[in-house]
Amino acid sequence: TTLMGLWKRGRTYWINVVVHGQRYREPLGVSDLREARRLEKERIAEFGNRRPDPAKRRQKFGSQSITDAITAYVHERRAQVSPRMLQYWIENGRRLVAVLGDVKLKALTIDHLTMYQARRTDEGRAPKTINGELSVLRQLLRHARLWYRFEEDYRALKNTKPPVGQALTDEEQQRLFLTARSRADWIFAYVAAALSFYCGLRACEIRGLQWKHVDFIRTRIQVRRSKTPAGWRDPSLNETCVTALREIWTRANQLGFTKDDHFVFPWQGRAHQIDPTQPITSWRSAWRSLRAAAGLPHVPFHDGRHTALTRLCEVGQPDRVIQAQMGHVSPSMMKTYSHIRRKALDEAAKTLEPTFSMDLPKF
């Protein structure tokens, strides 16, 4: 963008222009208007070929609010990083915008960061989630050359909470899904649970599914919204998941809600209002009612993923196969998730049984 302006100061003309977002204001040294216009064009062409001043660019970036800075940063880096990283910045930046959106980068203090940590902790968010969100803010501050203000005082949250989660037994799974099939208004909870227990999807991944991501012919789906960009993948679907998805596809097709950009789990309001262009916000109420009716009030939805990973570990699937199916799982998290069930431990004990007779003389 170029904004031009000439004015006469004393006997000579001055130029005042903005080229590529940078202002230039200087004398041309001539008193003739035609000569001033000619020099103006030459100077604008020269300014256009100049590289932006990094110091001034960073100063301008630091003057932006967090809302504008995230938008500008994503736009500027879009050709330099992967789409996954861009999505990671956008996803984690949303909560930053909700809490600190109007604050300018150069006005941030360490108190803002500690307040953010405390607020998100009070909302029940995990330290890893909070640290990920603040990592985006740290990148913005580094880009503006302002992170030096926080380096000595900022401390990321430590995860002192022991991991929780369990793998359901076959009997518990059967009870859960038979109960889910008993009521029509639990259909979305039933299908979501099937994708969690028998495909290993996270809740956020299930909510982000659109019909363009489901391939019934090749029996696979595309996960393009996950906890982190490393969760993007194309897992295979077994017959149980395909059947469950076909059931809600049939219902959606009757309403004309099966376009590529329509969500598999659409937003639902009161009075049976449905908006397929928006994802469902939560199935928490249905899940609570379902698990209570099944006699499993202690089972959170994420236990479906725990169960899936445990089953894959029990049958000896290689780590690379597990990660391709379920997304990124670090070695430490692999140990956290694979709660080997008592049945597997009993089998392990039988395997360790000696192959020779132990009828030895008494001591």
PDB file of N, CA and C in Angstrom, residues 116-166:
ATOM      1  N   TYR A 116      -3.061 -15.391  33.929  1.00  0.00           N
ATOM      2  CA  TYR A 116      -3.599 -16.313  32.926  1.00  0.00           C
ATOM      3  C   TYR A 116      -3.460 -17.756  33.416  1.00  0.00           C
ATOM      4  N   GLN A 117      -2.295 -18.091  33.974  1.00  0.00           N
ATOM      5  CA  GLN A 117      -2.090 -19.445  34.485  1.00  0.00           C
ATOM      6  C   GLN A 117      -3.097 -19.778  35.586  1.00  0.00           C
ATOM      7  N   ALA A 118      -3.293 -18.823  36.505  1.00  0.00           N
ATOM      8  CA  ALA A 118      -4.213 -19.063  37.619  1.00  0.00           C
ATOM      9  C   ALA A 118      -5.646 -19.202  37.128  1.00  0.00           C
ATOM     10  N   ARG A 119      -6.035 -18.364  36.188  1.00  0.00           N
ATOM     11  CA  ARG A 119      -7.415 -18.400  35.684  1.00  0.00           C
ATOM     12  C   ARG A 119      -7.697 -19.704  34.958  1.00  0.00           C
ATOM     13  N   ARG A 120      -6.785 -20.129  34.107  1.00  0.00           N
ATOM     14  CA  ARG A 120      -7.008 -21.354  33.347  1.00  0.00           C
ATOM     15  C   ARG A 120      -6.944 -22.586  34.259  1.00  0.00           C
ATOM     16  N   THR A 121      -6.111 -22.513  35.312  1.00  0.00           N
ATOM     17  CA  THR A 121      -6.064 -23.602  36.279  1.00  0.00           C
ATOM     18  C   THR A 121      -7.389 -23.710  37.017  1.00  0.00           C
ATOM     19  N   ASP A 122      -7.950 -22.561  37.402  1.00  0.00           N
ATOM     20  CA  ASP A 122      -9.247 -22.552  38.083  1.00  0.00           C
ATOM     21  C   ASP A 122     -10.357 -23.102  37.197  1.00  0.00           C
ATOM     22  N   GLU A 123     -10.184 -22.973  35.863  1.00  0.00           N
ATOM     23  CA  GLU A 123     -11.171 -23.500  34.931  1.00  0.00           C
ATOM     24  C   GLU A 123     -11.005 -25.003  34.716  1.00  0.00           C
ATOM     25  N   GLY A 124      -9.992 -25.572  35.357  1.00  0.00           N
ATOM     26  CA  GLY A 124      -9.807 -27.017  35.273  1.00  0.00           C
ATOM     27  C   GLY A 124      -8.935 -27.484  34.125  1.00  0.00           C
ATOM     28  N   ARG A 125      -8.214 -26.575  33.489  1.00  0.00           N
ATOM     29  CA  ARG A 125      -7.357 -26.968  32.372  1.00  0.00           C
ATOM     30  C   ARG A 125      -6.046 -27.551  32.878  1.00  0.00           C
ATOM     31  N   ALA A 126      -5.505 -28.512  32.147  1.00  0.00           N
ATOM     32  CA  ALA A 126      -4.272 -29.191  32.533  1.00  0.00           C
ATOM     33  C   ALA A 126      -3.066 -28.277  32.313  1.00  0.00           C
ATOM     34  N   PRO A 127      -2.003 -28.454  33.118  1.00  0.00           N
ATOM     35  CA  PRO A 127      -0.790 -27.643  32.919  1.00  0.00           C
ATOM     36  C   PRO A 127      -0.249 -27.719  31.494  1.00  0.00           C
ATOM     37  N   LYS A 128      -0.300 -28.903  30.892  1.00  0.00           N
ATOM     38  CA  LYS A 128       0.205 -29.033  29.522  1.00  0.00           C
ATOM     39  C   LYS A 128      -0.588 -28.152  28.565  1.00  0.00           C
ATOM     40  N   THR A 129      -1.894 -28.084  28.747  1.00  0.00           N
ATOM     41  CA  THR A 129      -2.732 -27.245  27.889  1.00  0.00           C
ATOM     42  C   THR A 129      -2.398 -25.776  28.076  1.00  0.00           C
ATOM     43  N   ILE A 130      -2.263 -25.353  29.321  1.00  0.00           N
ATOM     44  CA  ILE A 130      -1.963 -23.946  29.618  1.00  0.00           C
ATOM     45  C   ILE A 130      -0.592 -23.571  29.079  1.00  0.00           C
ATOM     46  N   ASN A 131       0.394 -24.441  29.267  1.00  0.00           N
ATOM     47  CA  ASN A 131       1.741 -24.163  28.755  1.00  0.00           C
ATOM     48  C   ASN A 131       1.742 -24.054  27.236  1.00  0.00           C
ATOM     49  N   GLY A 132       0.923 -24.877  26.571  1.00  0.00           N
ATOM     50  CA  GLY A 132       0.835 -24.811  25.116  1.00  0.00           C
ATOM     51  C   GLY A 132       0.252 -23.499  24.644  1.00  0.00           C
ATOM     52  N   GLU A 133      -0.764 -23.017  25.339  1.00  0.00           N
ATOM     53  CA  GLU A 133      -1.374 -21.733  24.978  1.00  0.00           C
ATOM     54  C   GLU A 133      -0.389 -20.590  25.168  1.00  0.00           C
ATOM     55  N   LEU A 134       0.334 -20.612  26.283  1.00  0.00           N
ATOM     56  CA  LEU A 134       1.296 -19.542  26.543  1.00  0.00           C
ATOM     57  C   LEU A 134       2.526 -19.643  25.646  1.00  0.00           C
ATOM     58  N   SER A 135       2.773 -20.824  25.075  1.00  0.00           N
ATOM     59  CA  SER A 135       3.891 -20.939  24.134  1.00  0.00           C
ATOM     60  C   SER A 135       3.637 -20.104  22.888  1.00  0.00           C
ATOM     61  N   VAL A 136       2.367 -19.970  22.500  1.00  0.00           N
ATOM     62  CA  VAL A 136       2.025 -19.108  21.361  1.00  0.00           C
ATOM     63  C   VAL A 136       2.299 -17.659  21.713  1.00  0.00           C
ATOM     64  N   LEU A 137       1.924 -17.255  22.921  1.00  0.00           N
ATOM     65  CA  LEU A 137       2.196 -15.887  23.353  1.00  0.00           C
ATOM     66  C   LEU A 137       3.696 -15.630  23.425  1.00  0.00           C
ATOM     67  N   ARG A 138       4.454 -16.620  23.860  1.00  0.00           N
ATOM     68  CA  ARG A 138       5.906 -16.474  23.905  1.00  0.00           C
ATOM     69  C   ARG A 138       6.491 -16.246  22.516  1.00  0.00           C
ATOM     70  N   GLN A 139       5.972 -16.935  21.519  1.00  0.00           N
ATOM     71  CA  GLN A 139       6.460 -16.728  20.153  1.00  0.00           C
ATOM     72  C   GLN A 139       6.143 -15.324  19.653  1.00  0.00           C
ATOM     73  N   LEU A 140       4.957 -14.823  19.993  1.00  0.00           N
ATOM     74  CA  LEU A 140       4.608 -13.459  19.597  1.00  0.00           C
ATOM     75  C   LEU A 140       5.552 -12.452  20.242  1.00  0.00           C
ATOM     76  N   LEU A 141       5.853 -12.637  21.516  1.00  0.00           N
ATOM     77  CA  LEU A 141       6.739 -11.720  22.224  1.00  0.00           C
ATOM     78  C   LEU A 141       8.169 -11.814  21.698  1.00  0.00           C
ATOM     79  N   ARG A 142       8.603 -12.996  21.341  1.00  0.00           N
ATOM     80  CA  ARG A 142       9.937 -13.128  20.742  1.00  0.00           C
ATOM     81  C   ARG A 142       9.994 -12.407  19.398  1.00  0.00           C
ATOM     82  N   HIS A 143       8.928 -12.528  18.637  1.00  0.00           N
ATOM     83  CA  HIS A 143       8.874 -11.869  17.334  1.00  0.00           C
ATOM     84  C   HIS A 143       8.952 -10.349  17.487  1.00  0.00           C
ATOM     85  N   ALA A 144       8.363  -9.855  18.564  1.00  0.00           N
ATOM     86  CA  ALA A 144       8.389  -8.412  18.832  1.00  0.00           C
ATOM     87  C   ALA A 144       9.618  -7.995  19.625  1.00  0.00           C
ATOM     88  N   ARG A 145      10.533  -8.937  19.891  1.00  0.00           N
ATOM     89  CA  ARG A 145      11.742  -8.692  20.679  1.00  0.00           C
ATOM     90  C   ARG A 145      11.403  -8.174  22.074  1.00  0.00           C
ATOM     91  N   LEU A 146      10.377  -8.753  22.668  1.00  0.00           N
ATOM     92  CA  LEU A 146       9.931  -8.328  23.993  1.00  0.00           C
ATOM     93  C   LEU A 146      10.030  -9.441  25.040  1.00  0.00           C
ATOM     94  N   TRP A 147      10.413 -10.646  24.614  1.00  0.00           N
ATOM     95  CA  TRP A 147      10.426 -11.758  25.557  1.00  0.00           C
ATOM     96  C   TRP A 147      11.479 -11.584  26.648  1.00  0.00           C
ATOM     97  N   TYR A 148      12.499 -10.764  26.397  1.00  0.00           N
ATOM     98  CA  TYR A 148      13.553 -10.563  27.391  1.00  0.00           C
ATOM     99  C   TYR A 148      12.984 -10.038  28.710  1.00  0.00           C
ATOM    100  N   ARG A 149      11.825  -9.392  28.653  1.00  0.00           N
ATOM    101  CA  ARG A 149      11.211  -8.857  29.867  1.00  0.00           C
ATOM    102  C   ARG A 149      10.701  -9.975  30.796  1.00  0.00           C
ATOM    103  N   PHE A 150      10.469 -11.157  30.229  1.00  0.00           N
ATOM    104  CA  PHE A 150       9.813 -12.227  30.978  1.00  0.00           C
ATOM    105  C   PHE A 150      10.719 -13.415  31.269  1.00  0.00           C
ATOM    106  N   GLU A 151      11.867 -13.494  30.593  1.00  0.00           N
ATOM    107  CA  GLU A 151      12.696 -14.694  30.650  1.00  0.00           C
ATOM    108  C   GLU A 151      13.075 -15.095  32.075  1.00  0.00           C
ATOM    109  N   GLU A 152      13.430 -14.142  32.901  1.00  0.00           N
ATOM    110  CA  GLU A 152      13.906 -14.480  34.237  1.00  0.00           C
ATOM    111  C   GLU A 152      12.774 -14.868  35.185  1.00  0.00           C
ATOM    112  N   ASP A 153      11.570 -14.336  34.956  1.00  0.00           N
ATOM    113  CA  ASP A 153      10.474 -14.520  35.908  1.00  0.00           C
ATOM    114  C   ASP A 153       9.452 -15.573  35.496  1.00  0.00           C
ATOM    115  N   TYR A 154       9.358 -15.858  34.207  1.00  0.00           N
ATOM    116  CA  TYR A 154       8.320 -16.784  33.759  1.00  0.00           C
ATOM    117  C   TYR A 154       8.681 -18.220  34.104  1.00  0.00           C
ATOM    118  N   ARG A 155       7.712 -18.949  34.642  1.00  0.00           N
ATOM    119  CA  ARG A 155       7.874 -20.365  34.944  1.00  0.00           C
ATOM    120  C   ARG A 155       6.680 -21.136  34.388  1.00  0.00           C
ATOM    121  N   ALA A 156       6.967 -22.099  33.534  1.00  0.00           N
ATOM    122  CA  ALA A 156       5.890 -22.949  33.021  1.00  0.00           C
ATOM    123  C   ALA A 156       5.337 -23.806  34.153  1.00  0.00           C
ATOM    124  N   LEU A 157       4.076 -24.171  34.049  1.00  0.00           N
ATOM    125  CA  LEU A 157       3.441 -24.983  35.081  1.00  0.00           C
ATOM    126  C   LEU A 157       3.962 -26.410  35.026  1.00  0.00           C
ATOM    127  N   LYS A 158       4.171 -26.998  36.194  1.00  0.00           N
ATOM    128  CA  LYS A 158       4.603 -28.390  36.269  1.00  0.00           C
ATOM    129  C   LYS A 158       3.392 -29.287  36.477  1.00  0.00           C
ATOM    130  N   ASN A 159       3.417 -30.414  35.825  1.00  0.00           N
ATOM    131  CA  ASN A 159       2.311 -31.364  35.947  1.00  0.00           C
ATOM    132  C   ASN A 159       2.580 -32.282  37.132  1.00  0.00           C
ATOM    133  N   THR A 160       2.073 -31.881  38.303  1.00  0.00           N
ATOM    134  CA  THR A 160       2.265 -32.663  39.515  1.00  0.00           C
ATOM    135  C   THR A 160       1.114 -33.626  39.770  1.00  0.00           C
ATOM    136  N   LYS A 161       0.064 -33.528  38.965  1.00  0.00           N
ATOM    137  CA  LYS A 161      -1.102 -34.384  39.150  1.00  0.00           C
ATOM    138  C   LYS A 161      -0.838 -35.753  38.535  1.00  0.00           C
ATOM    139  N   PRO A 162      -1.003 -36.821  39.300  1.00  0.00           N
ATOM    140  CA  PRO A 162      -0.749 -38.155  38.729  1.00  0.00           C
ATOM    141  C   PRO A 162      -1.736 -38.455  37.616  1.00  0.00           C
ATOM    142  N   PRO A 163      -1.318 -39.195  36.603  1.00  0.00           N
ATOM    143  CA  PRO A 163      -2.218 -39.516  35.504  1.00  0.00           C
ATOM    144  C   PRO A 163      -3.393 -40.362  35.968  1.00  0.00           C
ATOM    145  N   VAL A 164      -4.537 -40.077  35.411  1.00  0.00           N
ATOM    146  CA  VAL A 164      -5.725 -40.848  35.751  1.00  0.00           C
ATOM    147  C   VAL A 164      -6.277 -41.467  34.473  1.00  0.00           C
ATOM    148  N   GLY A 165      -7.101 -42.459  34.651  1.00  0.00           N
ATOM    149  CA  GLY A 165      -7.690 -43.110  33.496  1.00  0.00           C
ATOM    150  C   GLY A 165      -7.683 -44.614  33.700  1.00  0.00           C
ATOM    151  N   GLN A 166      -8.551 -45.266  32.978  1.00  0.00           N
ATOM    152  CA  GLN A 166      -8.652 -46.712  33.134  1.00  0.00           C
ATOM    153  C   GLN A 166      -9.112 -47.329  31.825  1.00  0.00           C
TER     154      GLN A 166
END
